[in-house]
CSV table of C-alpha atoms in Angstrom, one decimal:
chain,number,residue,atom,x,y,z
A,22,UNK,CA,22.4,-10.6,1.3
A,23,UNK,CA,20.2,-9.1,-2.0
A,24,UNK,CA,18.5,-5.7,-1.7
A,25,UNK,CA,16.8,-3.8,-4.5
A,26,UNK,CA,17.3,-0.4,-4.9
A,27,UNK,CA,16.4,2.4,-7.4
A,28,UNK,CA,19.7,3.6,-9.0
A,29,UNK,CA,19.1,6.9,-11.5
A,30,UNK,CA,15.8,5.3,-12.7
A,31,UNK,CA,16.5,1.6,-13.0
A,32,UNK,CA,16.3,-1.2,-10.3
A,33,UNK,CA,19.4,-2.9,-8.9
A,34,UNK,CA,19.9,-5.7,-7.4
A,35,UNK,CA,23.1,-5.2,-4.7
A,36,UNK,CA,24.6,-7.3,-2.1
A,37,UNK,CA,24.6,-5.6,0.8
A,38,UNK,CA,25.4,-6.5,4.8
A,39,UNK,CA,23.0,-8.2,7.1
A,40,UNK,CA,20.9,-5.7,9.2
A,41,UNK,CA,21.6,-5.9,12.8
A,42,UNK,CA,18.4,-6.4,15.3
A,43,UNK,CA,17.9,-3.7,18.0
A,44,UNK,CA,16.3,-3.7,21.3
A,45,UNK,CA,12.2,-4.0,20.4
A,46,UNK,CA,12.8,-5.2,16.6
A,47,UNK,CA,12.2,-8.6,14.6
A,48,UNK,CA,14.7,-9.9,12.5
A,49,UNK,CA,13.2,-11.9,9.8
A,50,UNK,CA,14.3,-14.1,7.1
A,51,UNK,CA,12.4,-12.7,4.0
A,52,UNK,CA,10.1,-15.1,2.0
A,53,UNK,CA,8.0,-12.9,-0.1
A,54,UNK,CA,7.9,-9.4,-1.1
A,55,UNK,CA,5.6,-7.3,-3.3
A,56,UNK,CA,6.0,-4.5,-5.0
A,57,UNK,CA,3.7,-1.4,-4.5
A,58,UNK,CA,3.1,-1.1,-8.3
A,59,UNK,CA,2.3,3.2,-8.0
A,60,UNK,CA,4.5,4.5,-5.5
A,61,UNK,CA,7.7,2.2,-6.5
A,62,UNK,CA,7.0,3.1,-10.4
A,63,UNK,CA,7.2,6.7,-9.0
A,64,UNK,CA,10.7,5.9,-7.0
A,65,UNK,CA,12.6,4.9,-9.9
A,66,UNK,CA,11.2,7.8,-12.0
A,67,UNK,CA,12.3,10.4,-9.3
A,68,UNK,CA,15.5,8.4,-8.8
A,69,UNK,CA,16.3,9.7,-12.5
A,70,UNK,CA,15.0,13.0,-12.4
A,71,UNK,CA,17.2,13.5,-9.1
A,72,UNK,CA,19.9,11.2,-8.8
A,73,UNK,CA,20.5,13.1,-5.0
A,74,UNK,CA,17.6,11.7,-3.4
A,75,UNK,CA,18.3,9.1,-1.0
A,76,UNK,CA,15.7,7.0,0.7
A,77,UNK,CA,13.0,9.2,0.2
A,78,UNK,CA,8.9,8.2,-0.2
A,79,UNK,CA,6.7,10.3,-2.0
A,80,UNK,CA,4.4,11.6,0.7
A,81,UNK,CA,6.5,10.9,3.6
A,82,UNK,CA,7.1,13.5,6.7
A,83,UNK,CA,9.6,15.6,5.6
A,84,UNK,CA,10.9,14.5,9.5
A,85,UNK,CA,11.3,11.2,8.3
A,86,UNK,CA,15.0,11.2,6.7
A,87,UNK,CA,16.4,12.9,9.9
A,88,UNK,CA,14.3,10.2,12.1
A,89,UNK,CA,16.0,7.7,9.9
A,90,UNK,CA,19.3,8.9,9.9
A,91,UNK,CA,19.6,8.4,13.7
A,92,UNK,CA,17.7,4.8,13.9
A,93,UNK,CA,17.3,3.6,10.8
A,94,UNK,CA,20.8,3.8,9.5
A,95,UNK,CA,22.3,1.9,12.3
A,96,UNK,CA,20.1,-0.9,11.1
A,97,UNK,CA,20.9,-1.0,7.7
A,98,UNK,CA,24.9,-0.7,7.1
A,99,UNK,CA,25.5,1.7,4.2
A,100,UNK,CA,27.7,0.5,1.4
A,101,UNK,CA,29.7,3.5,-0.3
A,102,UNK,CA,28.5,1.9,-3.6
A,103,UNK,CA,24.7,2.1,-3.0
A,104,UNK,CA,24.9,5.4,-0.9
A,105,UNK,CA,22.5,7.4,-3.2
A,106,UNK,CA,20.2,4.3,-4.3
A,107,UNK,CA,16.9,4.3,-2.8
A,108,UNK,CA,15.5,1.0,-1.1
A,109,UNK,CA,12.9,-0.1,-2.6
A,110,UNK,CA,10.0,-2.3,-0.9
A,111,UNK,CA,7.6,-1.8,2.3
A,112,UNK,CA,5.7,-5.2,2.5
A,113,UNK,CA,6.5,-8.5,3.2
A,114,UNK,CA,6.4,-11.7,4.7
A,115,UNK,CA,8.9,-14.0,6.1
A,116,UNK,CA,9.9,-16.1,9.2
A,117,UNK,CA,11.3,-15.1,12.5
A,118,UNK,CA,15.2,-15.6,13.0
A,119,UNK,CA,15.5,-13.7,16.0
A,120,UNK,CA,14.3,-11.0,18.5
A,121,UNK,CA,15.4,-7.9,20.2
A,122,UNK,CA,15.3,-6.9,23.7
A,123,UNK,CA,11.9,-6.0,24.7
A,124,UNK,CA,9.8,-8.5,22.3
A,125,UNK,CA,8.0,-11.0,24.4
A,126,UNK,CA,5.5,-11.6,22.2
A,127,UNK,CA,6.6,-13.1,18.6
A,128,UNK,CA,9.4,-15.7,18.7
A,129,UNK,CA,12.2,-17.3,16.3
A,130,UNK,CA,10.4,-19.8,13.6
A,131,UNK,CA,6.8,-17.8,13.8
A,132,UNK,CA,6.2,-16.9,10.4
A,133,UNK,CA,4.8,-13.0,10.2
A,134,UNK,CA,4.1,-9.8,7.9
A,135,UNK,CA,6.1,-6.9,8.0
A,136,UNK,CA,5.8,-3.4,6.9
A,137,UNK,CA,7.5,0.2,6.4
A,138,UNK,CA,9.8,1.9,3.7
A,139,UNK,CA,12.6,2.4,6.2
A,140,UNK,CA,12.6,-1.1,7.1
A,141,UNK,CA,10.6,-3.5,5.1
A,142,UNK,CA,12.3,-3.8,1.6
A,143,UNK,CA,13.3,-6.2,-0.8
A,144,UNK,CA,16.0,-7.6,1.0
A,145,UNK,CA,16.6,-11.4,1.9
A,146,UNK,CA,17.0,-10.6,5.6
A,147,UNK,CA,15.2,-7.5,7.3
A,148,UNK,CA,15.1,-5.7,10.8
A,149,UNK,CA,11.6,-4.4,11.8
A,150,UNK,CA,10.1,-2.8,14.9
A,151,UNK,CA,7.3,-4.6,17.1
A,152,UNK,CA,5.0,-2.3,16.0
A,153,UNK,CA,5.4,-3.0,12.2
A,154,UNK,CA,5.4,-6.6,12.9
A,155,UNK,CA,1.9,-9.3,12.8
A,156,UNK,CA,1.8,-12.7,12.9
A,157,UNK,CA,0.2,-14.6,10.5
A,158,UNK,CA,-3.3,-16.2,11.0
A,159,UNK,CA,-3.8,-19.6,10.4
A,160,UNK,CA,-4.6,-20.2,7.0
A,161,UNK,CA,-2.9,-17.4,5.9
A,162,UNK,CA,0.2,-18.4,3.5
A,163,UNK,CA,3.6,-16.7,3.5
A,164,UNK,CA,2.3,-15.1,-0.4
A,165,UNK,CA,-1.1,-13.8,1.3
A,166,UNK,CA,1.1,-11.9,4.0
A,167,UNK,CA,3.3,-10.3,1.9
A,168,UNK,CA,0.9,-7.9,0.5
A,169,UNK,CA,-0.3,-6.9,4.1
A,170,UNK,CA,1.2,-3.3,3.9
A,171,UNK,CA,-0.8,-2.8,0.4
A,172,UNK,CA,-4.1,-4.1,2.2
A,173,UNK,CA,-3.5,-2.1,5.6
A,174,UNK,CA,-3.1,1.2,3.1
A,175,UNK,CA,-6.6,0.3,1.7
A,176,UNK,CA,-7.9,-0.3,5.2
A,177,UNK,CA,-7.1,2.9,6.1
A,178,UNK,CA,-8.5,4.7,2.9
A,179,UNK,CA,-12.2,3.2,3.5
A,180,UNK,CA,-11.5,4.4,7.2
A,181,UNK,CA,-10.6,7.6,6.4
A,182,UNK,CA,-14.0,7.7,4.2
A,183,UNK,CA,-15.8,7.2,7.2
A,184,UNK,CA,-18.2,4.7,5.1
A,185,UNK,CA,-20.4,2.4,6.9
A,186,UNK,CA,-22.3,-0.5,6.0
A,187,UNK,CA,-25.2,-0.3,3.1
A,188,UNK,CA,-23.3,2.5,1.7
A,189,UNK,CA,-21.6,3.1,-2.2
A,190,UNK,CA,-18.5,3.8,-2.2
A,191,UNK,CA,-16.6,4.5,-5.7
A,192,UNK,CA,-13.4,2.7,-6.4
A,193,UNK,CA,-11.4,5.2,-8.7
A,194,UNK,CA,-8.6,3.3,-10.2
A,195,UNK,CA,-8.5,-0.3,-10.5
A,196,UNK,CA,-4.7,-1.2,-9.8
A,197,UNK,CA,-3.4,-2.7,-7.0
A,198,UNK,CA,-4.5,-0.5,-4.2
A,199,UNK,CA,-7.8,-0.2,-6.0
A,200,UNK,CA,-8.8,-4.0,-6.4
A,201,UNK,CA,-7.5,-5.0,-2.7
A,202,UNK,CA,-10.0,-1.9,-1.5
A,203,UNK,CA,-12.9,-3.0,-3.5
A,204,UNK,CA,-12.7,-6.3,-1.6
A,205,UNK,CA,-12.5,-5.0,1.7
A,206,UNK,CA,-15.2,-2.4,1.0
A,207,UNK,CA,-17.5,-5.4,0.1
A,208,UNK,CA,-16.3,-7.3,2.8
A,209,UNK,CA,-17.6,-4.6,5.3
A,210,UNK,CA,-21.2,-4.7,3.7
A,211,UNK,CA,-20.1,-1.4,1.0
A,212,UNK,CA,-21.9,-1.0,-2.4
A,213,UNK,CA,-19.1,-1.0,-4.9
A,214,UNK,CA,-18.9,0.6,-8.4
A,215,UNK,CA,-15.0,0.4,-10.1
A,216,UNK,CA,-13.8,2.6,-12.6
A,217,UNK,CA,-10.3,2.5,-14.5
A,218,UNK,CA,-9.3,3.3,-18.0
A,219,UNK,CA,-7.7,0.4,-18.9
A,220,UNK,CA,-9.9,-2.6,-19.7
A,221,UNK,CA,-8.0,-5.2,-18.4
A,222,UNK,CA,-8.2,-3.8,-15.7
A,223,UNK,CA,-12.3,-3.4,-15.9
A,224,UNK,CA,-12.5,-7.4,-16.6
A,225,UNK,CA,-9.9,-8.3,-13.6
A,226,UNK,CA,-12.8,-6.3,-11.5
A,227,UNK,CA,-15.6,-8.3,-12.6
A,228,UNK,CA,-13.7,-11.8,-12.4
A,229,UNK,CA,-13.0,-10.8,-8.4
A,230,UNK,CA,-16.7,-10.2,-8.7
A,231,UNK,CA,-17.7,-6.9,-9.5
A,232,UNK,CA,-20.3,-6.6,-11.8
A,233,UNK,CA,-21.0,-2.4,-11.7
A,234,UNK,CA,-17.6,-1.4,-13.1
A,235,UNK,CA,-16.9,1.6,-15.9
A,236,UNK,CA,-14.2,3.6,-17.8
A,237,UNK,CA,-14.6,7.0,-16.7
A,238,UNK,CA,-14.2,8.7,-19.9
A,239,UNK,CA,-17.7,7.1,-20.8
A,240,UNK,CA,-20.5,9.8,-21.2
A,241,UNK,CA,-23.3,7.1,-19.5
A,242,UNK,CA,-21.2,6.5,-16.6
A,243,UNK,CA,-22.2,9.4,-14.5
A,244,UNK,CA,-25.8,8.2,-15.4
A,245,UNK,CA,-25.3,4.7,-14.3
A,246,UNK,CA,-23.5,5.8,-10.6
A,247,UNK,CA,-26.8,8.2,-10.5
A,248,UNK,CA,-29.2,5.0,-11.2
A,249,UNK,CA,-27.3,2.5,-8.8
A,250,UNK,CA,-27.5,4.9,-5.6
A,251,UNK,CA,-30.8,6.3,-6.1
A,252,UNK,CA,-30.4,9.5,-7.7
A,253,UNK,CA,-28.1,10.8,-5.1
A,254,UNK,CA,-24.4,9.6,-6.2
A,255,UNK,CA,-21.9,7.7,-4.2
A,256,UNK,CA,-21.5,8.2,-0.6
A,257,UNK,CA,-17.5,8.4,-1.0
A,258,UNK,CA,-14.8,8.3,-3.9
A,259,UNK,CA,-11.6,6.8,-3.5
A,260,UNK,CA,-8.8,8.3,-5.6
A,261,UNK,CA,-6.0,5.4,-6.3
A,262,UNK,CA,-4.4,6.9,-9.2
A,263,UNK,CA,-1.3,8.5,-10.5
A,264,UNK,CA,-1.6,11.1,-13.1
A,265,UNK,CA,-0.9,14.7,-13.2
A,266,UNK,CA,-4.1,15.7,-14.5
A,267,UNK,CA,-7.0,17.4,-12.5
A,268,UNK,CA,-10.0,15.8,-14.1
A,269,UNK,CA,-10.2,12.5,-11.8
A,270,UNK,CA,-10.3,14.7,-9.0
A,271,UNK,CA,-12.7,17.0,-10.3
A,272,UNK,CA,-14.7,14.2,-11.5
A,273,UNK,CA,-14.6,12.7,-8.6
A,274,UNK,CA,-17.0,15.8,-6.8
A,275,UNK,CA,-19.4,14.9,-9.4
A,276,UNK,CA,-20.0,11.4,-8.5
A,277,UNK,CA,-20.1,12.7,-4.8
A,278,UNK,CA,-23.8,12.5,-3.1
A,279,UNK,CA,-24.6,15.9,-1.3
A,280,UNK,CA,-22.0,15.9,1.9
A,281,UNK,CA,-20.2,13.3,0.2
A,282,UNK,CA,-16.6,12.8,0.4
A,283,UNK,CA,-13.2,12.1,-1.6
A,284,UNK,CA,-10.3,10.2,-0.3
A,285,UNK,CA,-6.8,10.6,-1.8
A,286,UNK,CA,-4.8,7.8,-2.1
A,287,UNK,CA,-2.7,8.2,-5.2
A,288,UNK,CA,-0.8,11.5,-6.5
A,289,UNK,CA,-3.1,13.4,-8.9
A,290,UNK,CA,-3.6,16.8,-10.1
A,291,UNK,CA,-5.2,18.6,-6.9
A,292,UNK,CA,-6.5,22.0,-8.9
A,293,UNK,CA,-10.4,22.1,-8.0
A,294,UNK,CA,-13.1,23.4,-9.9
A,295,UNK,CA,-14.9,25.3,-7.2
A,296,UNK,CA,-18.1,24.9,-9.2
A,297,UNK,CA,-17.9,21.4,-8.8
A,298,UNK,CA,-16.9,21.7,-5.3
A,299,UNK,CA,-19.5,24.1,-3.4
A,300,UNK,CA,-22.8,23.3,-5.1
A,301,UNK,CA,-22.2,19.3,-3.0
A,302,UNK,CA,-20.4,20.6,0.1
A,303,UNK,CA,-18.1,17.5,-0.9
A,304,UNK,CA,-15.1,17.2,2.0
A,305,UNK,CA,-11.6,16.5,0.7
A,306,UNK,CA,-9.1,14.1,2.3
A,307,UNK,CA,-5.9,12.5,1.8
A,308,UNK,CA,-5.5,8.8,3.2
A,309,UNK,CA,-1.8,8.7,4.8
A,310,UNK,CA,-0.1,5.6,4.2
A,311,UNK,CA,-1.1,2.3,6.4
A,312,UNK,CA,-2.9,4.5,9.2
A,313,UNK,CA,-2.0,6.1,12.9
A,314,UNK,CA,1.3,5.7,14.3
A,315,UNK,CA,2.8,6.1,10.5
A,316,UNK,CA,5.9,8.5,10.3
A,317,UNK,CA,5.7,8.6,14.6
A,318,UNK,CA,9.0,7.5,15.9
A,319,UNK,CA,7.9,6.6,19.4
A,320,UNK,CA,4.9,4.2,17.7
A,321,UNK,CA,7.5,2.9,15.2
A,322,UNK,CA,11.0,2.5,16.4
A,323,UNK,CA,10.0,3.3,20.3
A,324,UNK,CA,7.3,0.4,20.1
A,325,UNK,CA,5.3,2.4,22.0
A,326,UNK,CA,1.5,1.8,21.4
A,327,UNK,CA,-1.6,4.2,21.3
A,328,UNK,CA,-4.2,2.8,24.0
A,329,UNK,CA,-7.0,1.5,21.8
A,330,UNK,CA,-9.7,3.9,23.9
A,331,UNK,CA,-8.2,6.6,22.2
A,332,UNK,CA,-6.6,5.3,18.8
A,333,UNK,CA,-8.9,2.3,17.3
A,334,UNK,CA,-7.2,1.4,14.1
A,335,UNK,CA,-3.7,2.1,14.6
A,336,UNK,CA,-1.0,0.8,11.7
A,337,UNK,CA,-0.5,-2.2,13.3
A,338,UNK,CA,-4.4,-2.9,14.0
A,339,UNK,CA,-5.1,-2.6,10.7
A,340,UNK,CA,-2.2,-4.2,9.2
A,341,UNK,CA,-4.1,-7.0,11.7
A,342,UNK,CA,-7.4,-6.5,10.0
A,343,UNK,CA,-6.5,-7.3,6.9
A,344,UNK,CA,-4.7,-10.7,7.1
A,345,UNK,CA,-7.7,-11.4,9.0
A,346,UNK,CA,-9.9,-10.5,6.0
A,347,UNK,CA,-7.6,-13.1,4.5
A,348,UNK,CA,-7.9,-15.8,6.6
A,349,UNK,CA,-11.5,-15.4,6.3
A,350,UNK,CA,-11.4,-16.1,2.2
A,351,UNK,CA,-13.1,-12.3,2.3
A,352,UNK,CA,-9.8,-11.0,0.0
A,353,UNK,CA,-8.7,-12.7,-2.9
A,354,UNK,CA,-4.9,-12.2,-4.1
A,355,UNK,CA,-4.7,-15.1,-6.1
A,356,UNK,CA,-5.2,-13.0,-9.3
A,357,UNK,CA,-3.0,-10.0,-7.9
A,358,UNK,CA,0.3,-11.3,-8.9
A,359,UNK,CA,2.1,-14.0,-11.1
A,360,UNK,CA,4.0,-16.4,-9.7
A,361,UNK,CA,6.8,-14.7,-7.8
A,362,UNK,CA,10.4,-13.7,-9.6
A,363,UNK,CA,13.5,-14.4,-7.5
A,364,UNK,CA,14.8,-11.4,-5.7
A,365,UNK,CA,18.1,-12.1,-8.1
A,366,UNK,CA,15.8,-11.1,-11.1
A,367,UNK,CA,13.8,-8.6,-10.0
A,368,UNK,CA,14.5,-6.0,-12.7
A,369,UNK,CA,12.7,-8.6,-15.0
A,370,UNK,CA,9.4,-7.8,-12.3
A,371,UNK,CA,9.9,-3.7,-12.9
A,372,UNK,CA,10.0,-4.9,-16.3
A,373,UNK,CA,6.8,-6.8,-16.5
A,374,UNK,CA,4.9,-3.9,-14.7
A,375,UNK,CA,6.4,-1.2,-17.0
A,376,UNK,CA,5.1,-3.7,-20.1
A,377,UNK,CA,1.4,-3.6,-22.1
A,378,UNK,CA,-0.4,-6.8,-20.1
A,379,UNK,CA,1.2,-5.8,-16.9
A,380,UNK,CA,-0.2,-7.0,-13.8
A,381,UNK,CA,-1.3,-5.2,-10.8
A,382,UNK,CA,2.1,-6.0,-9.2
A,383,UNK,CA,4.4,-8.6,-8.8
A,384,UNK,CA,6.4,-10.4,-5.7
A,385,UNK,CA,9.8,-11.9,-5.2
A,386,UNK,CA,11.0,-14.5,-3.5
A,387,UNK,CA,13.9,-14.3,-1.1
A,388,UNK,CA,14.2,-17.3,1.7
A,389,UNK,CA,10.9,-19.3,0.4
């Protein structure tokens, strides 16, 4: 079968053996996959700057590779050739070939949305745990599910902001990440104001409907978050950006209402003018990956769930939530993503995202 990896800065397409499924796992025949524009561009970048790094997401538990090592690897047979190429991919959609031991619940021919770096790659055939498993809704296409990992990651940013309904919340950075949580946001009754730098980016925004969108770097647009929330500035901030600098961040307190809060999403500069900071009482957070159960190996690969009186929104609930925010016409991807690129050519998608009227991301097509 094809899997891409990221091979001293460049993506490769390699054929690569068929991943066995375990006791608790789905083995799936890839449709779609799409690329998570940020942290993939970030991959192939660190996969040059240190060819040694194998399998490695930014932000991941430093337990991870070890966990990974043990379950993972069995999974996935290692060719010598590809040994220090990193898989590339965490979200997509496909239909069922087969089950493991232990999965009563999803059978061969359902068609379902899969997550996780260790599992869930650009590959025509992939081995997932229960956990990281949904099925679709009806109504929801085979495309739509394949950007269910991007969506659950935005889920749990607005979570994480503890924002409720009637509230602003302050989409900072426009990509991918940015535009699925603007949607979701206004899907749970959220006032939304966008900001991005790039102005195709700003117009995207207002096509999906959002008329209150600005470039940061505009003297008035401190002024205009003021005048749409009262005076008092936005109730939270979500940072989906990658840049070194420390101004979004910074920036970011001073859109803040008093006992307002920032969420990290992205990888920015994280060196705080305390200024800035104090006179709000703004709280910090970071927003890790697709929600609770992440990086756990006895929620991932032991398929053992957190009891719902304890642990609402777990991964797998909110990886749930969304494709049911898409079967309810309440998230648009249409606009997300040309038409997909066969997983044969996927340099040509890196390509198209590294270009000047790149998209938010784009999606390949394995099986489909």
């Amino acid at each position: 079968m094809l899997r891409v990896f990221a091979q001293l800065g460049e993506p490769v397409v390699r054929e690569v053996g068929e991943p066995e499924v375990r006791p608790g796992e789905v083995l799936v025949d890839t449709a779609y996959s799409t690329v998570s524009t940020g942290t993939e561009t970030l991959i192939l970048r660190r996969s040059r700057e240190n060819p040694g790094v194998d399998e490695e997401y930014p932000g991941s538990n430093p337990r991870w590779p070890k966990i990974r090592d043990g379950l993972v690897g069995e999974r996935f047979p290692r060719n010598p050739e590809v040994e220090l190429g990193t898989s590339l991919g965490y979200s997509a959609s496909g239909v069922v070939r087969a089950v493991g031991e232990g999965v009563t619940d999803v059978a061969a021919g359902m068609t379902v949305a899969c997550s996780g770096s260790q599992c869930a790659h650009h590959a025509e055939v992939i081995a997932v745990p229960r956990n990281l498993v949904s099925v679709l809704p009806d109504g929801v296409s085979l495309r739509q599910g394949a950007f269910v990992t991007l969506g659950a990651i935005a889920v749990e940013a607005l979570r994480k902001a503890d924002v409720k309904f009637g509230e602003t919340v302050v989409i900072y950075g426009l990509g991918l990440l940015g535009l699925l949580a603007a949607q979701i946001a206004r899907a749970g009754g959220l006032y939304v104001i966008g900001m991005d730098i790039d102005p195709n980016r700003l117009e995207l925004a207002r096509t999906l409907g959002f008329p209150h969108v600005f470039d940061p770097r505009d003297a008035a647009t401190d002024g205009r978050v003021r005048d749409l929330t009262g005076g008092f500035g936005a109730d939270a901030v979500l940072l989906g950006i990658v840049t070194d600098s420390n101004d979004p961040l910074n920036h970011a307190l001073d859109l803040c209402r008093q006992r307002g809060t920032v969420v990290g999403v992205g990888v920015f500069g994280m060196t705080i003018d305390r200024s800035r900071m104090g006179g709000n009482d703004v709280t910090i957070k970071q927003s890790i990956a697709y929600g609770p159960g992440r990086y756990d190996p006895r929620y991932e690969e032991g398929g053992v769930d957190y009891p719902i009186g304890l642990v609402r929104w777990t991964e797998h609930r909110n990886m749930a939530h969304f494709l049911r925010l898409l079967a309810e016409g309440a998230v648009d991807v249409s606009l997300l993503a040309p038409e997909p690129i066969l997983i044969a050519d996927a340099p040509q998608g890196y390509a198209l995202l590294a270009g000047p009227d790149r998209p938010p991301t784009v999606q390949f097509r394995h099986n489909a």
